[in-house]
DNA sequence: TATTAAATAGGAATTATTCCTAATTAGAAA
DNA sequence: TTTCTAATTAGGAATAATTCCTATTTAATA
């Protein structure tokens, strides 16, 4: 994510543009995976050794509350952050403890259709549906999957 | 859950039957919601003030690893426990910060069918699919929903 | 460039959880 | 029933993640 886009995102969220916030977003969007706060702090300190850990936590919370980034809860209960705010789901590779984004608009549609027809949920205003697929890469084919390293 | 059922569950899991384990399972199954470890410790201490907190954590971890109970990750990132091991999903009432069980075998089938046909997941051995529905009870009808108090 | 509310640094405090070790105990075997 | 032993527990210390506190700094506005 370019510096300009980062600045635009911060402005759109009504947040002041600070070097600390830029550093957090750069560290987060430069990362293909879904880093923890601690991962981000370490990444940031390689370049800006003077940014305080408390500030990183604070910035992450603000970014989540302003919906600039996402926060995900994993099977092993570690808080991770997600730069991608487009609607998507997560595939947990249970053997590798890795999270992969999974985009599928059609699936969203199927589930929403089904749920809105469900009597039990008549009185519920559905805001979001999240799907977590837990699985492993099949062994015999190791090395051929797009999810392999 | 009766004492006899609790004892049977522990035996089936290959676990010794101890008063501490019985207390944890009684506290967990007597609770309609999805308590945190701390909730359970407080509940247990009302009756057995001598059971150590560390022991409760240890027992909960053992029960989860033996699949006697479930562990759920919530939006506010607190670990909660679930006595029900039947396949089910969770409805998060975002205004009440409450979790409600949601059983729907048909939905499971629809999703599994769809996913197994998805090329992207060809190399993934799907172990489980969890759905989190996030929503609110509709306001005008408050008092008429089965999810209302 | 002056002003001020917002943001940050740095460290202490808090919270949830795990770890450690000695003492106890459940269940198997005699 | 009693004995034995590995498993379990108590109690508290240690750890890890996160929040809180307060003085200082700074970004954006006028």
Coordinates of C-alpha atoms (C1' of nucleotides) in Angstrom, one line a residue:
Chain A
X1 CA 0.0 0.0 0.0
X2 CA 1.5 3.3 -1.1
X3 CA 2.1 6.2 1.2
X4 CA -0.5 8.2 -0.6
X5 CA -3.2 5.5 -0.1
X6 CA -2.3 5.2 3.6
X7 CA -2.7 8.9 4.0
X8 CA -6.0 8.9 2.2
X9 CA -7.2 6.1 4.4
X10 CA -6.3 7.9 7.5
X11 CA -8.0 11.1 6.3
X12 CA -11.1 9.2 5.3
X13 CA -11.3 7.7 8.8
X14 CA -10.9 11.2 10.3
X15 CA -7.6 10.4 11.9
X16 CA -4.5 12.6 12.1
X17 CA -1.7 11.6 9.9
X18 CA 1.3 10.7 12.1
X19 CA 4.5 8.9 11.4
X20 CA 3.5 6.2 14.0
X21 CA 0.3 5.5 12.2
X22 CA 2.0 5.4 8.9
X23 CA 4.5 2.9 10.2
X24 CA 1.8 0.7 11.6
X25 CA -0.1 0.6 8.3
X26 CA 3.1 0.0 6.3
X27 CA 4.1 -2.9 8.6
X28 CA 0.6 -4.3 8.4
X29 CA 0.1 -4.0 4.6
X30 CA 3.6 -5.1 3.8
X31 CA 2.8 -8.4 5.5
X32 CA 1.1 -11.1 3.5
X33 CA 0.0 -13.0 6.6
X34 CA -2.1 -11.9 9.6
X35 CA 0.4 -10.5 12.1
X36 CA -0.1 -10.2 15.9
X37 CA 0.5 -6.9 17.6
X38 CA 3.9 -8.2 18.7
X39 CA 4.8 -9.1 15.1
X40 CA 4.0 -5.6 14.1
X41 CA 6.0 -4.0 16.9
X42 CA 9.0 -6.1 16.0
X43 CA 8.7 -5.2 12.3
X44 CA 8.3 -1.5 13.1
X45 CA 11.3 -1.5 15.5
X46 CA 13.6 -2.6 12.7
X47 CA 13.0 0.8 11.1
X48 CA 11.7 3.1 13.9
X49 CA 13.2 1.8 17.1
X50 CA 11.7 4.7 19.0
X51 CA 8.0 4.0 18.5
X52 CA 6.5 2.8 21.8
X53 CA 4.7 -0.5 22.0
X54 CA 1.8 1.0 23.9
X55 CA 1.3 3.4 21.0
X56 CA 1.2 0.5 18.5
X57 CA -1.5 -1.2 20.5
X58 CA -3.4 2.1 20.8
X59 CA -3.1 2.8 17.0
X60 CA -4.3 -0.8 16.2
X61 CA -7.3 -0.4 18.4
X62 CA -8.2 3.0 16.8
X63 CA -7.8 1.6 13.3
X64 CA -10.1 -1.3 14.1
X65 CA -12.7 0.9 15.7
X66 CA -12.6 3.2 12.6
X67 CA -12.9 0.1 10.4
X68 CA -9.6 0.8 8.6
X69 CA -8.3 -2.6 9.4
X70 CA -9.8 -5.8 10.7
X71 CA -9.2 -7.9 13.8
X72 CA -9.4 -11.7 13.7
X73 CA -9.6 -14.3 16.4
X74 CA -7.8 -17.5 15.6
X75 CA -8.2 -21.1 16.8
X76 CA -5.3 -20.7 19.1
X77 CA -6.7 -17.5 20.5
X78 CA -4.2 -15.0 19.5
X79 CA -5.3 -11.6 18.3
X80 CA -4.3 -11.0 14.7
X81 CA -4.8 -8.0 12.4
X82 CA -6.0 -8.0 8.8
X83 CA -5.3 -5.1 6.4
X84 CA -8.0 -6.3 4.0
X85 CA -11.5 -4.9 4.8
X86 CA -13.2 -6.4 1.7
X87 CA -15.6 -9.1 2.8
X88 CA -13.8 -12.3 3.0
X89 CA -13.5 -15.5 5.0
X90 CA -10.6 -17.3 6.6
X91 CA -9.1 -20.7 6.0
X92 CA -7.1 -22.0 9.0
X93 CA -4.4 -24.4 8.1
X94 CA -4.5 -26.3 11.4
X95 CA -1.2 -28.1 10.9
X96 CA 0.7 -24.9 10.0
X97 CA -1.2 -22.5 12.3
X98 CA -1.5 -20.3 9.3
X99 CA -4.4 -18.2 8.1
X100 CA -5.2 -17.7 4.5
X101 CA -7.8 -15.3 3.1
X102 CA -10.7 -16.9 1.2
X103 CA -12.8 -14.7 -1.1
X104 CA -16.0 -16.1 -2.4
X105 CA -18.9 -13.7 -3.1
X106 CA -21.1 -16.5 -4.3
X107 CA -20.8 -18.3 -1.0
X108 CA -21.7 -15.2 0.8
X109 CA -24.9 -14.9 -1.3
X110 CA -25.9 -18.5 -0.7
X111 CA -25.5 -18.2 3.0
X112 CA -27.3 -14.9 3.3
X113 CA -30.2 -16.2 1.2
X114 CA -30.5 -19.2 3.3
X115 CA -30.3 -17.4 6.6
X116 CA -32.8 -14.7 5.7
X117 CA -35.3 -17.4 4.9
X118 CA -34.7 -19.0 8.3
X119 CA -37.7 -18.5 10.7
X120 CA -35.5 -18.7 13.7
X121 CA -33.6 -15.6 12.7
X122 CA -36.8 -13.6 11.8
X123 CA -36.1 -11.1 14.6
X124 CA -32.4 -10.9 14.0
X125 CA -30.9 -8.1 12.0
X126 CA -28.0 -9.9 10.5
X127 CA -25.0 -7.6 10.3
X128 CA -22.3 -10.0 9.1
X129 CA -21.6 -13.7 8.6
X130 CA -18.1 -15.0 9.0
X131 CA -17.0 -18.4 7.9
X132 CA -13.9 -20.2 9.2
X133 CA -12.8 -23.2 7.3
X134 CA -10.5 -25.3 9.3
X135 CA -8.4 -27.8 7.3
X136 CA -5.0 -29.2 6.3
X137 CA -3.2 -29.3 3.0
X138 CA -3.5 -32.9 1.7
X139 CA -0.3 -34.8 2.2
X140 CA 0.2 -36.7 -1.1
X141 CA 0.0 -33.5 -3.1
X142 CA 2.3 -31.5 -0.9
X143 CA 4.1 -29.0 -3.0
X144 CA 1.4 -28.6 -5.5
X145 CA -1.1 -26.5 -3.6
X146 CA -1.3 -22.8 -3.8
X147 CA -1.5 -22.8 0.0
X148 CA 1.9 -24.6 0.2
X149 CA 5.0 -22.6 0.9
Chain B
X1 CA -26.1 -32.6 33.2
X2 CA -26.5 -35.3 35.9
X3 CA -23.6 -36.5 38.0
X4 CA -23.9 -39.9 36.3
X5 CA -23.6 -38.4 32.9
X6 CA -20.6 -36.3 33.9
X7 CA -18.8 -39.4 35.3
X8 CA -19.6 -41.3 32.1
X9 CA -18.2 -38.5 30.0
X10 CA -15.0 -38.4 32.0
X11 CA -14.6 -42.1 31.8
X12 CA -15.2 -42.1 28.1
X13 CA -12.5 -39.5 27.7
X14 CA -10.1 -41.7 29.7
X15 CA -9.9 -39.1 32.5
X16 CA -9.9 -39.9 36.2
X17 CA -13.0 -38.8 38.1
X18 CA -12.1 -36.1 40.6
X19 CA -14.3 -33.7 42.6
X20 CA -12.5 -30.8 40.8
X21 CA -13.4 -32.1 37.4
X22 CA -17.0 -32.8 38.4
X23 CA -17.2 -29.2 39.8
X24 CA -16.0 -27.8 36.5
X25 CA -18.4 -29.7 34.4
X26 CA -21.3 -29.0 36.7
X27 CA -20.5 -25.3 36.6
X28 CA -20.2 -25.4 32.8
X29 CA -23.3 -27.4 32.1
X30 CA -25.4 -25.5 34.6
X31 CA -24.7 -22.4 32.7
X32 CA -26.9 -21.5 29.8
X33 CA -24.4 -19.1 28.3
X34 CA -20.8 -19.6 27.3
X35 CA -18.7 -18.7 30.4
X36 CA -15.1 -17.6 30.6
X37 CA -12.6 -19.5 32.8
X38 CA -13.0 -16.7 35.3
X39 CA -16.8 -17.0 35.3
X40 CA -16.4 -20.7 36.0
X41 CA -13.9 -20.1 38.8
X42 CA -16.3 -17.7 40.5
X43 CA -19.2 -20.1 40.1
X44 CA -17.2 -23.0 41.5
X45 CA -15.9 -21.0 44.5
X46 CA -19.4 -20.3 45.7
X47 CA -19.6 -24.0 46.5
X48 CA -16.0 -25.3 46.6
X49 CA -13.9 -22.3 47.8
X50 CA -10.8 -24.5 48.0
X51 CA -10.4 -25.4 44.3
X52 CA -7.4 -23.7 42.9
X53 CA -7.8 -21.4 39.9
X54 CA -4.8 -23.0 38.2
X55 CA -6.5 -26.3 38.5
X56 CA -9.7 -25.0 36.8
X57 CA -7.6 -23.7 33.9
X58 CA -5.8 -27.0 33.7
X59 CA -9.0 -29.0 33.7
X60 CA -10.5 -26.8 31.1
X61 CA -7.6 -27.4 28.8
X62 CA -7.7 -31.1 29.3
X63 CA -11.4 -31.3 28.7
X64 CA -11.0 -29.3 25.4
X65 CA -8.1 -31.5 24.2
X66 CA -10.1 -34.6 25.0
X67 CA -13.1 -33.0 23.1
X68 CA -15.4 -33.3 26.1
X69 CA -16.1 -29.5 25.8
X70 CA -15.6 -26.8 23.2
X71 CA -13.6 -23.6 23.3
X72 CA -14.9 -20.6 21.4
X73 CA -13.2 -17.4 20.3
X74 CA -15.3 -14.4 20.5
X75 CA -15.3 -11.0 18.9
X76 CA -14.0 -9.4 22.1
X77 CA -11.3 -12.0 22.3
X78 CA -12.1 -13.6 25.5
X79 CA -11.9 -17.4 25.7
X80 CA -15.2 -19.0 26.4
X81 CA -16.2 -22.6 26.9
X82 CA -19.1 -24.5 25.5
X83 CA -20.5 -27.7 27.0
X84 CA -22.2 -28.7 23.8
X85 CA -20.1 -30.7 21.5
X86 CA -22.8 -31.3 18.9
X87 CA -22.0 -29.5 15.7
X88 CA -23.4 -26.1 15.9
X89 CA -22.7 -22.5 15.0
X90 CA -22.9 -19.3 17.0
X91 CA -25.0 -16.2 16.8
X92 CA -23.4 -13.1 18.3
X93 CA -25.8 -10.5 19.5
X94 CA -23.5 -7.6 19.0
X95 CA -25.5 -5.2 21.2
X96 CA -25.8 -7.5 24.1
X97 CA -22.4 -9.1 23.8
X98 CA -24.2 -12.4 24.1
X99 CA -23.6 -15.7 22.3
X100 CA -26.5 -18.0 21.3
X101 CA -26.1 -21.5 19.9
X102 CA -27.5 -22.0 16.4
X103 CA -28.2 -25.5 15.2
X104 CA -28.8 -26.0 11.5
X105 CA -27.7 -29.3 9.9
X106 CA -29.1 -28.3 6.5
X107 CA -26.9 -25.2 6.4
X108 CA -23.9 -27.4 7.3
X109 CA -24.7 -29.6 4.3
X110 CA -25.2 -26.7 1.9
X111 CA -21.9 -25.2 2.8
X112 CA -19.9 -28.4 2.8
X113 CA -21.4 -29.3 -0.6
X114 CA -20.4 -25.9 -2.0
X115 CA -16.9 -26.0 -0.6
X116 CA -16.1 -29.5 -1.7
X117 CA -16.9 -28.4 -5.2
X118 CA -14.6 -25.4 -5.0
X119 CA -11.4 -25.8 -7.1
X120 CA -9.5 -23.5 -4.8
X121 CA -9.9 -25.9 -2.0
X122 CA -9.0 -29.0 -4.0
X123 CA -5.9 -29.6 -2.0
X124 CA -7.5 -28.9 1.4
X125 CA -8.8 -31.5 3.6
X126 CA -11.6 -29.7 5.3
X127 CA -11.9 -30.7 8.9
X128 CA -14.5 -28.2 10.1
X129 CA -16.5 -25.2 9.1
X130 CA -17.6 -22.7 11.7
X131 CA -20.1 -20.0 11.0
X132 CA -20.5 -16.9 13.1
X133 CA -23.6 -14.9 12.5
X134 CA -23.3 -11.4 13.9
X135 CA -26.5 -9.5 14.5
X136 CA -28.9 -7.6 16.7
X137 CA -32.4 -8.3 17.8
X138 CA -34.7 -6.0 15.8
X139 CA -35.9 -3.1 17.9
X140 CA -39.6 -2.8 17.1
X141 CA -40.2 -6.4 17.9
X142 CA -38.3 -6.4 21.2
X143 CA -39.9 -8.7 23.6
X144 CA -41.1 -11.1 21.0
X145 CA -37.9 -12.9 20.0
X146 CA -36.8 -16.2 21.4
X147 CA -33.4 -14.5 21.8
X148 CA -34.8 -11.8 24.1
X149 CA -34.6 -12.1 27.8
Chain C
dT1 C1' 3.1 31.0 13.6
dA2 C1' 0.2 30.4 17.5
dT3 C1' -3.1 27.5 19.5
dT4 C1' -5.0 23.4 21.2
dA5 C1' -7.0 19.0 21.1
dA6 C1' -5.1 14.8 19.9
dA7 C1' -1.4 11.6 19.9
dT8 C1' 2.7 9.6 21.8
dA9 C1' 6.6 7.8 25.0
dG10 C1' 7.8 5.3 28.6
dG11 C1' 6.9 2.7 32.2
dA12 C1' 3.8 1.0 35.8
dA13 C1' -0.3 -1.7 36.5
dT14 C1' -3.6 -5.1 35.3
dT15 C1' -5.4 -9.3 33.5
dA16 C1' -5.4 -13.8 31.9
dT17 C1' -3.0 -17.7 31.8
dT18 C1' 0.8 -20.9 32.5
dC19 C1' 4.4 -22.8 35.1
dC20 C1' 6.5 -24.9 39.1
dT21 C1' 7.0 -28.1 43.0
dA22 C1' 5.4 -30.5 46.9
dA23 C1' 1.5 -32.8 48.6
dT24 C1' -2.5 -35.5 47.7
dT25 C1' -5.4 -38.8 45.5
dA26 C1' -7.9 -42.0 42.1
dG27 C1' -7.8 -46.2 40.3
dA28 C1' -5.2 -50.5 39.3
dA29 C1' -3.2 -54.4 41.1
dA30 C1' -2.1 -57.5 44.7
Chain D
dT1 C1' -9.1 -54.1 51.5
dT2 C1' -4.7 -52.3 51.3
dT3 C1' -0.8 -50.9 48.6
dC4 C1' 1.3 -48.6 45.0
dT5 C1' 2.1 -45.2 41.5
dA6 C1' 1.2 -42.2 38.0
dA7 C1' -1.9 -38.6 37.6
dT8 C1' -3.9 -34.7 39.7
dT9 C1' -4.1 -30.7 42.6
dA10 C1' -3.0 -26.5 45.6
dG11 C1' -0.8 -22.4 46.0
dG12 C1' 1.9 -19.1 44.5
dA13 C1' 5.4 -17.3 41.4
dA14 C1' 6.3 -16.2 36.7
dT15 C1' 5.0 -14.9 32.1
dA16 C1' 2.7 -12.6 28.4
dA17 C1' -0.4 -9.6 26.3
dT18 C1' -2.6 -5.5 26.8
dT19 C1' -4.2 -1.3 29.0
dC20 C1' -3.5 2.6 31.8
dC21 C1' -1.3 6.8 33.5
dT22 C1' 0.8 11.3 32.9
dA23 C1' 4.0 14.5 31.1
dT24 C1' 5.5 15.8 26.7
dT25 C1' 5.1 16.4 21.9
dT26 C1' 2.8 17.3 17.6
dA27 C1' -0.6 17.7 13.6
dA28 C1' -4.0 20.4 11.8
dT29 C1' -6.6 24.6 12.0
dA30 C1' -7.2 29.5 12.1

